CSV table of C-alpha atoms in Angstrom, one decimal:
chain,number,residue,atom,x,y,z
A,39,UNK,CA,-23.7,110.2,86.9
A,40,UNK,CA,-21.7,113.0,85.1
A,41,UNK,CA,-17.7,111.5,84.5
A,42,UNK,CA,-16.7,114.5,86.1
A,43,UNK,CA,-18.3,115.9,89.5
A,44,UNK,CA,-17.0,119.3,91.4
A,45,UNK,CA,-18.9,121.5,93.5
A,46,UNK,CA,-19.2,125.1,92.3
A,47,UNK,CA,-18.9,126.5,95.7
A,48,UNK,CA,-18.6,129.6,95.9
A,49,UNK,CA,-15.9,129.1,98.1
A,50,UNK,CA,-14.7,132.1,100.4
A,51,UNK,CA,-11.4,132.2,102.6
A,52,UNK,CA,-9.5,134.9,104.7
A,53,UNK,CA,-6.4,135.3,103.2
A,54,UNK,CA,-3.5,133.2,104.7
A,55,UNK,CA,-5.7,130.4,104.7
A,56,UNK,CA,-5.1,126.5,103.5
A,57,UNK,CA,-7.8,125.9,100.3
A,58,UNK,CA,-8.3,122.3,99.6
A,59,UNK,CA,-10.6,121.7,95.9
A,60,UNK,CA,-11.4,118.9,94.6
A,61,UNK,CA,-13.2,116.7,92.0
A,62,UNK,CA,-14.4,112.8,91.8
A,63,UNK,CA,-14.8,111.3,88.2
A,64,UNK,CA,-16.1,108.0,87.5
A,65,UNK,CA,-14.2,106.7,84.3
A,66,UNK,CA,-11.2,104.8,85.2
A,67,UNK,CA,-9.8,105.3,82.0
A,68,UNK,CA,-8.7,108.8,82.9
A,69,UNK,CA,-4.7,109.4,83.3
A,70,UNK,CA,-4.1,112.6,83.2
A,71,UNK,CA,-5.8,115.0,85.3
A,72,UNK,CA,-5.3,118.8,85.2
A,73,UNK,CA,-6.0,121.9,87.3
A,74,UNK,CA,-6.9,125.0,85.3
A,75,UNK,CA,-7.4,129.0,87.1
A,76,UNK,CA,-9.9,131.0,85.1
A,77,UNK,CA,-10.2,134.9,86.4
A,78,UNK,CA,-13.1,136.7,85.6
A,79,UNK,CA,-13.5,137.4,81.8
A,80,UNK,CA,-10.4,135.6,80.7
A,81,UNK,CA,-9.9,132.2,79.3
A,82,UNK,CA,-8.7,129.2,81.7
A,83,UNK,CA,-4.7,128.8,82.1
A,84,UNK,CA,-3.4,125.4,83.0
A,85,UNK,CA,-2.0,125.7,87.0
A,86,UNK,CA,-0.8,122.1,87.5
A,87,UNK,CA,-0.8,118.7,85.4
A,88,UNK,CA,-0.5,115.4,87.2
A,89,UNK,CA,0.0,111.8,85.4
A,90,UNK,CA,-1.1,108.9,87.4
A,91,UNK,CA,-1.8,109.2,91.0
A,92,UNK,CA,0.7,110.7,93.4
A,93,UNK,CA,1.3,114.5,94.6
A,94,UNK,CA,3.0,117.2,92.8
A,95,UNK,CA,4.3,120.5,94.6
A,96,UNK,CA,4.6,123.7,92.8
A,97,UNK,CA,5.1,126.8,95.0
A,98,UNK,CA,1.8,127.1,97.0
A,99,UNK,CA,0.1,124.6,95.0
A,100,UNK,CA,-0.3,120.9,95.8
A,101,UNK,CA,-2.3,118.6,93.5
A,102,UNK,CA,-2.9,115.0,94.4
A,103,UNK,CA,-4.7,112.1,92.2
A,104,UNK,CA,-5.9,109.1,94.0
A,105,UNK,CA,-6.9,107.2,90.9
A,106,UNK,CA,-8.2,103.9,93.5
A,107,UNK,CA,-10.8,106.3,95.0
A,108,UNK,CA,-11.6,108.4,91.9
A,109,UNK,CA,-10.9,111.6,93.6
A,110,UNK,CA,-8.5,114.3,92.8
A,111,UNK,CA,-7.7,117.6,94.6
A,112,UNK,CA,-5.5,121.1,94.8
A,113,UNK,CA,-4.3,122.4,97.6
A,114,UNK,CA,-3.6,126.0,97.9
A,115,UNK,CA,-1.2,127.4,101.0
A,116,UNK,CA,-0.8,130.8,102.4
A,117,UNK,CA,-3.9,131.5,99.9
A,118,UNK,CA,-3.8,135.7,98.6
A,119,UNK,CA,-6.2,137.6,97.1
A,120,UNK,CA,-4.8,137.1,93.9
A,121,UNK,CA,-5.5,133.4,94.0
A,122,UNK,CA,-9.5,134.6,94.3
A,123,UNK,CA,-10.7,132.9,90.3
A,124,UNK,CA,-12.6,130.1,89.6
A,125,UNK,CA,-10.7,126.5,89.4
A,126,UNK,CA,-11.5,123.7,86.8
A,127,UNK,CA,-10.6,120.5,87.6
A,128,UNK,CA,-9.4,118.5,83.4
A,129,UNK,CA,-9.0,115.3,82.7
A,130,UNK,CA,-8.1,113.1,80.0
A,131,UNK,CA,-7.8,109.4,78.8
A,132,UNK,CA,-4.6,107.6,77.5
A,133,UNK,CA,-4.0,108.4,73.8
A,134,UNK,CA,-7.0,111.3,73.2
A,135,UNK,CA,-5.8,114.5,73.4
A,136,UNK,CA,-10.0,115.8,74.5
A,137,UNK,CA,-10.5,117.0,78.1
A,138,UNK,CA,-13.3,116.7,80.0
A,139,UNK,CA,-13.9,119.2,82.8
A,140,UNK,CA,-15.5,119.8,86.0
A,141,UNK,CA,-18.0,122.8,86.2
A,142,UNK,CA,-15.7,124.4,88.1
A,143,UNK,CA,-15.5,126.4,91.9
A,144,UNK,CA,-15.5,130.1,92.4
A,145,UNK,CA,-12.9,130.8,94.8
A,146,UNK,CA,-12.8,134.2,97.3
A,147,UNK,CA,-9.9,135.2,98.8
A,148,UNK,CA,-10.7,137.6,101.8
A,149,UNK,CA,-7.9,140.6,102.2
B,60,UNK,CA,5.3,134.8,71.6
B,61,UNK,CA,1.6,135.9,70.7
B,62,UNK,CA,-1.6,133.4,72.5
B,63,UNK,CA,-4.7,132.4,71.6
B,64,UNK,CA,-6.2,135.1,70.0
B,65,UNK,CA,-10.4,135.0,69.6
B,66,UNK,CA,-13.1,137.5,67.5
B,67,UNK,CA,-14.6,139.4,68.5
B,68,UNK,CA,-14.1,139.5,72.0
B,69,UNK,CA,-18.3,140.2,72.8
B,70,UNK,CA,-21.1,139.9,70.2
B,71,UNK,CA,-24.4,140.8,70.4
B,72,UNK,CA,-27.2,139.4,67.8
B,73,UNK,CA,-31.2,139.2,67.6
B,74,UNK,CA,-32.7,135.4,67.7
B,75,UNK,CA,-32.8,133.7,64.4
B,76,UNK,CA,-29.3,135.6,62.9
B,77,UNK,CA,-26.4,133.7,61.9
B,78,UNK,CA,-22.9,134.4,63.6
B,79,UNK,CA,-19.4,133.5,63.0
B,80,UNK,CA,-16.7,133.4,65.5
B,81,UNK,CA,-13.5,133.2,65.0
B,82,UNK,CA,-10.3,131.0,66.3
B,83,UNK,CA,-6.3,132.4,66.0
B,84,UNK,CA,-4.3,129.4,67.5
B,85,UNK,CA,-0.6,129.6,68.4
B,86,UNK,CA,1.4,129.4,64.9
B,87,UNK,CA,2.6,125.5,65.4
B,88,UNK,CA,0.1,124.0,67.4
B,89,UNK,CA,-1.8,120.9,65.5
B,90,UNK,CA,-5.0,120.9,67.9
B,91,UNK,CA,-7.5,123.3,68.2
B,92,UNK,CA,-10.5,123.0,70.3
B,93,UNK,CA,-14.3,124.7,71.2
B,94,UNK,CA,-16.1,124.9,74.0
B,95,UNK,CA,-19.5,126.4,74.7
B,96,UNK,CA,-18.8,128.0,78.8
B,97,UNK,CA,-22.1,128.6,79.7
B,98,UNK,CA,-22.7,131.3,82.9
B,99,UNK,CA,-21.5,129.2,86.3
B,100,UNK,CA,-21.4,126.4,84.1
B,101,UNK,CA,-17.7,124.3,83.6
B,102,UNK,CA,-16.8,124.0,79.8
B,103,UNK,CA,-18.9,121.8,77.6
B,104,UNK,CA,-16.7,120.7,74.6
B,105,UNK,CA,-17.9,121.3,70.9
B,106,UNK,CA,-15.6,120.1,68.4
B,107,UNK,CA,-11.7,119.0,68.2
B,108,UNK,CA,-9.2,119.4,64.8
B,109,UNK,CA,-6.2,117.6,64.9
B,110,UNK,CA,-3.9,118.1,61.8
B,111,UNK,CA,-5.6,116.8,58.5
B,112,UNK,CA,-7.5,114.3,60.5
B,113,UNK,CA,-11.5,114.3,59.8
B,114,UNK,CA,-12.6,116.7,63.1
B,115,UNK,CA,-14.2,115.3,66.1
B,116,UNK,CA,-17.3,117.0,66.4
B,117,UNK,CA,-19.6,114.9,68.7
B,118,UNK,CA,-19.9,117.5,70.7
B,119,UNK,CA,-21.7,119.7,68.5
B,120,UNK,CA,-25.3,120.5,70.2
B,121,UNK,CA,-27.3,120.9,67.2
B,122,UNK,CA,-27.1,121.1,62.9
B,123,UNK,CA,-26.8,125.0,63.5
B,124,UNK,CA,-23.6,124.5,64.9
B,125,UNK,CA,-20.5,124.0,62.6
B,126,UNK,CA,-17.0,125.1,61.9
B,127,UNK,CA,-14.1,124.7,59.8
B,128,UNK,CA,-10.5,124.8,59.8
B,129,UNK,CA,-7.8,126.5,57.3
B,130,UNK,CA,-5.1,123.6,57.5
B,131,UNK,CA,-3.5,124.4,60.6
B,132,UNK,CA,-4.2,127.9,61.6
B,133,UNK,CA,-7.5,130.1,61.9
B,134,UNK,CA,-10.7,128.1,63.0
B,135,UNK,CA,-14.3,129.9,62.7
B,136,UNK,CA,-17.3,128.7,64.3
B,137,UNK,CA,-20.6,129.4,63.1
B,138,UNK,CA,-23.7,129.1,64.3
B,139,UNK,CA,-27.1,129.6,62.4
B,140,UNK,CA,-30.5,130.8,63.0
B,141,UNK,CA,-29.3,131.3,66.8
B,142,UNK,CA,-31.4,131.0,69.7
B,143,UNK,CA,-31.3,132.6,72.9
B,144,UNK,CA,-29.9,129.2,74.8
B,145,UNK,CA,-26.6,129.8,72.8
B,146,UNK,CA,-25.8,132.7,74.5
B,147,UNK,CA,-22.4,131.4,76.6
B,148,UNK,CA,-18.8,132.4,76.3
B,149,UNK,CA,-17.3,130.2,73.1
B,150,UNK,CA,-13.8,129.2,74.1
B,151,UNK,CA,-11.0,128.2,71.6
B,152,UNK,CA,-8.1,126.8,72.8
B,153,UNK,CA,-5.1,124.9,70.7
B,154,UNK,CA,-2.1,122.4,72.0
B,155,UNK,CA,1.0,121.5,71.2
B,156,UNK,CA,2.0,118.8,68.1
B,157,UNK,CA,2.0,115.1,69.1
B,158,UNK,CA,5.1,114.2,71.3
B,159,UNK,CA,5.0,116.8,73.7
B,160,UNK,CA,2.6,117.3,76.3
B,161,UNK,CA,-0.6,117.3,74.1
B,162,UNK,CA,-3.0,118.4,77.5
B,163,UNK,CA,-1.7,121.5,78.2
B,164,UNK,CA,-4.0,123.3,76.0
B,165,UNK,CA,-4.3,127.5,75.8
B,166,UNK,CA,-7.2,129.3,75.8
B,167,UNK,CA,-7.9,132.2,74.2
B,168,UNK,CA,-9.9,135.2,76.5
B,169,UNK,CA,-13.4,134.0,74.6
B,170,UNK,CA,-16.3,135.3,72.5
B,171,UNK,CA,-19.0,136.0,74.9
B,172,UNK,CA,-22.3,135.6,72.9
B,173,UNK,CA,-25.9,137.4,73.9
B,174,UNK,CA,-28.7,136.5,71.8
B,175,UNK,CA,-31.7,138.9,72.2
Protein backbone atom coordinates (compact mmCIF):
# COMPACT_ATOMS: atom_id res chain seq x y z
CA UNK A 1 0.00 0.00 0.00
CA UNK A 2 1.46 3.33 -1.29
CA UNK A 3 1.50 6.04 2.13
CA UNK A 4 -0.33 8.25 0.01
CA UNK A 5 -3.42 7.13 -2.24
CA UNK A 6 -5.51 9.80 -4.55
CA UNK A 7 -7.39 9.07 -7.59
CA UNK A 8 -6.14 10.83 -10.70
CA UNK A 9 -9.62 11.36 -12.00
CA UNK A 10 -9.91 13.18 -14.54
CA UNK A 11 -12.46 14.98 -12.86
CA UNK A 12 -14.89 17.18 -14.94
CA UNK A 13 -17.57 19.80 -13.43
CA UNK A 14 -20.00 22.56 -14.93
CA UNK A 15 -18.92 25.49 -13.57
CA UNK A 16 -20.81 26.69 -10.33
CA UNK A 17 -20.41 23.37 -9.07
CA UNK A 18 -19.32 22.00 -5.46
CA UNK A 19 -15.75 19.83 -6.12
CA UNK A 20 -14.95 17.61 -3.20
CA UNK A 21 -10.92 15.80 -3.64
CA UNK A 22 -9.56 13.87 -1.53
CA UNK A 23 -6.67 11.54 -0.45
CA UNK A 24 -6.22 8.55 2.22
CA UNK A 25 -2.60 7.85 3.57
CA UNK A 26 -1.68 5.14 5.72
CA UNK A 27 1.17 6.49 8.02
CA UNK A 28 -0.12 7.88 11.22
CA UNK A 29 2.88 9.71 11.71
CA UNK A 30 1.80 12.43 9.21
CA UNK A 31 0.82 16.02 10.78
CA UNK A 32 0.82 18.18 8.34
CA UNK A 33 -1.13 17.79 5.31
CA UNK A 34 -1.13 20.17 2.32
CA UNK A 35 -3.06 20.90 -0.87
CA UNK A 36 -1.03 22.06 -3.86
CA UNK A 37 -2.76 23.43 -7.63
CA UNK A 38 -0.41 22.65 -10.50
CA UNK A 39 -1.69 24.28 -14.11
CA UNK A 40 -0.51 22.92 -17.04
CA UNK A 41 3.28 23.37 -17.56
CA UNK A 42 3.90 25.22 -14.44
CA UNK A 43 5.30 24.05 -11.18
CA UNK A 44 2.81 23.15 -8.13
CA UNK A 45 1.83 26.30 -5.73
CA UNK A 46 0.75 25.55 -2.18
CA UNK A 47 -3.43 26.31 -2.00
CA UNK A 48 -4.09 25.38 1.67
CA UNK A 49 -1.92 23.91 4.74
CA UNK A 50 -3.72 22.15 7.54
CA UNK A 51 -2.00 21.01 10.95
CA UNK A 52 -3.79 18.28 12.72
CA UNK A 53 -7.25 17.39 11.85
CA UNK A 54 -10.02 19.94 11.74
CA UNK A 55 -11.29 22.31 8.78
CA UNK A 56 -9.76 25.34 7.44
CA UNK A 57 -11.82 27.95 5.18
CA UNK A 58 -10.07 30.07 2.73
CA UNK A 59 -12.40 31.90 0.21
CA UNK A 60 -13.91 28.95 -1.88
CA UNK A 61 -11.60 26.47 -0.58
CA UNK A 62 -12.32 24.17 2.36
CA UNK A 63 -9.76 21.57 3.45
CA UNK A 64 -10.48 19.04 6.17
CA UNK A 65 -8.08 16.28 7.78
CA UNK A 66 -9.65 13.43 9.68
CA UNK A 67 -6.33 12.01 10.97
CA UNK A 68 -8.70 8.89 12.92
CA UNK A 69 -9.83 7.79 9.50
CA UNK A 70 -6.73 8.54 7.43
CA UNK A 71 -8.55 10.67 4.98
CA UNK A 72 -8.09 14.17 3.99
CA UNK A 73 -10.07 16.36 1.43
CA UNK A 74 -10.56 20.00 -0.41
CA UNK A 75 -13.57 21.28 -1.07
CA UNK A 76 -13.95 23.72 -3.81
CA UNK A 77 -17.38 26.06 -3.98
CA UNK A 78 -18.92 28.04 -6.81
CA UNK A 79 -15.94 26.06 -8.78
CA UNK A 80 -14.77 28.54 -12.27
CA UNK A 81 -12.94 27.67 -15.07
CA UNK A 82 -9.92 29.02 -13.71
CA UNK A 83 -9.97 26.47 -10.90
CA UNK A 84 -9.69 23.69 -13.94
CA UNK A 85 -5.54 22.31 -12.92
CA UNK A 86 -4.46 19.36 -11.47
CA UNK A 87 -4.56 19.11 -7.41
CA UNK A 88 -1.83 17.25 -5.18
CA UNK A 89 -2.70 16.27 -2.09
CA UNK A 90 1.23 16.81 0.51
CA UNK A 91 1.91 15.52 3.54
CA UNK A 92 4.56 15.48 6.07
CA UNK A 93 5.75 14.00 9.43
CA UNK A 94 6.51 15.93 12.72
CA UNK A 95 10.11 17.35 12.65
CA UNK A 96 11.09 16.37 8.65
CA UNK A 97 10.71 19.00 6.49
CA UNK A 98 10.21 16.03 3.10
CA UNK A 99 6.68 15.81 1.63
CA UNK A 100 5.19 13.02 0.24
CA UNK A 101 2.48 13.48 -2.37
CA UNK A 102 -0.37 11.97 -3.88
CA UNK A 103 -0.32 11.40 -7.79
CA UNK A 104 -2.57 13.96 -8.00
CA UNK A 105 -6.32 14.66 -9.94
CA UNK A 106 -6.90 16.55 -13.14
CA UNK A 107 -9.65 18.81 -12.54
CA UNK A 108 -12.19 20.35 -15.58
CA UNK A 109 -14.05 23.04 -14.99
CA UNK A 110 -16.94 23.30 -17.71
CA UNK A 111 -17.79 27.14 -18.81
CA UNK B 1 10.62 39.19 -5.03
CA UNK B 2 12.06 36.76 -7.78
CA UNK B 3 10.81 32.58 -7.40
CA UNK B 4 12.16 29.58 -8.09
CA UNK B 5 13.85 29.90 -11.05
CA UNK B 6 14.95 26.37 -13.12
CA UNK B 7 17.31 25.63 -16.51
CA UNK B 8 16.58 25.21 -18.98
CA UNK B 9 13.04 25.22 -19.07
CA UNK B 10 12.85 21.98 -21.84
CA UNK B 11 15.83 19.80 -22.91
CA UNK B 12 16.06 17.43 -25.42
CA UNK B 13 19.12 14.67 -25.47
CA UNK B 14 19.86 11.27 -27.32
CA UNK B 15 20.04 8.03 -24.86
CA UNK B 16 23.29 7.38 -23.28
CA UNK B 17 24.28 11.56 -22.99
CA UNK B 18 24.81 13.15 -19.74
CA UNK B 19 22.63 16.20 -18.67
CA UNK B 20 22.77 18.84 -16.03
CA UNK B 21 19.86 20.73 -14.78
CA UNK B 22 19.94 23.40 -12.84
CA UNK B 23 18.22 24.76 -9.43
CA UNK B 24 17.94 28.92 -8.50
CA UNK B 25 16.14 28.82 -5.09
CA UNK B 26 14.72 31.95 -3.40
CA UNK B 27 17.90 34.00 -1.94
CA UNK B 28 17.26 32.95 1.98
CA UNK B 29 15.65 29.74 1.86
CA UNK B 30 17.85 26.75 3.62
CA UNK B 31 15.98 23.74 1.75
CA UNK B 32 15.98 22.87 -1.54
CA UNK B 33 14.32 19.93 -2.99
CA UNK B 34 13.98 17.46 -6.45
CA UNK B 35 11.46 15.70 -7.78
CA UNK B 36 11.29 13.52 -10.81
CA UNK B 37 7.14 14.39 -12.11
CA UNK B 38 6.66 11.78 -14.40
CA UNK B 39 3.55 12.31 -17.24
CA UNK B 40 0.04 11.81 -15.07
CA UNK B 41 2.28 10.73 -12.42
CA UNK B 42 2.20 12.83 -8.74
CA UNK B 43 5.88 13.92 -7.72
CA UNK B 44 8.40 11.28 -6.82
CA UNK B 45 10.99 12.89 -4.55
CA UNK B 46 14.87 12.74 -5.40
CA UNK B 47 16.99 14.33 -3.08
CA UNK B 48 16.69 17.12 -0.02
CA UNK B 49 19.63 19.87 1.08
CA UNK B 50 19.16 21.46 4.18
CA UNK B 51 21.90 24.05 5.18
CA UNK B 52 25.36 22.31 5.56
CA UNK B 53 23.68 19.22 6.63
CA UNK B 54 24.99 15.88 4.57
CA UNK B 55 21.87 15.78 1.73
CA UNK B 56 19.11 13.30 1.95
CA UNK B 57 19.30 11.56 -1.16
CA UNK B 58 17.34 8.21 -0.65
CA UNK B 59 15.38 9.06 -3.15
CA UNK B 60 17.78 8.92 -5.85
CA UNK B 61 16.58 6.14 -8.54
CA UNK B 62 19.92 4.99 -9.67
CA UNK B 63 24.13 5.86 -9.42
CA UNK B 64 23.46 8.15 -12.69
CA UNK B 65 21.59 10.33 -10.63
CA UNK B 66 23.41 12.95 -8.50
CA UNK B 67 23.61 16.55 -7.57
CA UNK B 68 25.20 19.13 -5.60
CA UNK B 69 24.73 22.23 -3.79
CA UNK B 70 26.82 25.66 -3.70
CA UNK B 71 26.22 26.42 0.16
CA UNK B 72 22.95 27.78 0.02
CA UNK B 73 22.01 28.92 -3.36
CA UNK B 74 22.15 27.20 -7.00
CA UNK B 75 21.59 23.36 -6.97
CA UNK B 76 22.40 21.26 -10.31
CA UNK B 77 21.22 17.92 -11.03
CA UNK B 78 22.84 15.63 -13.24
CA UNK B 79 22.17 12.71 -14.64
CA UNK B 80 24.50 10.43 -16.69
CA UNK B 81 24.39 8.05 -19.49
CA UNK B 82 20.43 8.78 -19.57
CA UNK B 83 17.90 6.54 -20.52
CA UNK B 84 14.68 7.06 -22.13
CA UNK B 85 12.69 6.24 -18.58
CA UNK B 86 14.19 9.52 -17.28
CA UNK B 87 12.28 11.48 -19.46
CA UNK B 88 9.78 13.49 -16.73
CA UNK B 89 9.56 16.99 -15.72
CA UNK B 90 12.47 17.58 -12.82
CA UNK B 91 11.05 19.86 -10.31
CA UNK B 92 13.06 22.03 -7.80
CA UNK B 93 11.53 23.59 -5.19
CA UNK B 94 13.18 25.40 -1.85
CA UNK B 95 11.43 26.44 1.73
CA UNK B 96 11.77 28.70 4.11
CA UNK B 97 14.73 28.51 7.22
CA UNK B 98 13.84 26.50 10.29
CA UNK B 99 11.23 28.33 12.55
CA UNK B 100 8.82 29.37 10.08
CA UNK B 101 6.56 27.23 8.26
CA UNK B 102 9.25 24.77 6.72
CA UNK B 103 6.14 22.93 4.37
CA UNK B 104 5.30 25.54 2.31
CA UNK B 105 7.76 24.79 -0.31
CA UNK B 106 8.00 26.76 -4.04
CA UNK B 107 8.41 25.27 -6.97
CA UNK B 108 9.98 26.39 -9.80
CA UNK B 109 8.04 26.03 -13.51
CA UNK B 110 10.43 22.63 -14.15
CA UNK B 111 12.94 21.10 -16.61
CA UNK B 112 10.93 18.90 -18.77
CA UNK B 113 13.34 16.21 -20.03
CA UNK B 114 12.91 14.01 -23.48
CA UNK B 115 15.38 11.38 -23.99
CA UNK B 116 15.38 10.04 -27.66
Amino acid sequence: QKEVEQDPGPLSVPEGAIVSLNCTYSNSAFQYFMWYRQYSRKGPELLMYTYSSGNKEDGRFTAQVDKSSKYISLFIRDSQPSDSATYLCAMGKGGSEKLVFGKGTKLTVNP
Amino acid sequence: GAGVSQSPSNKVTEKGKDVELRCDPISGHTALYWYRQRLGQGLEFLIYFQGNSAPDKSGLPSDRFSAERTGESVSTLTIQRTQQEDSAVYLCASSSPPGLPAYEQYFGPGTRLTVT
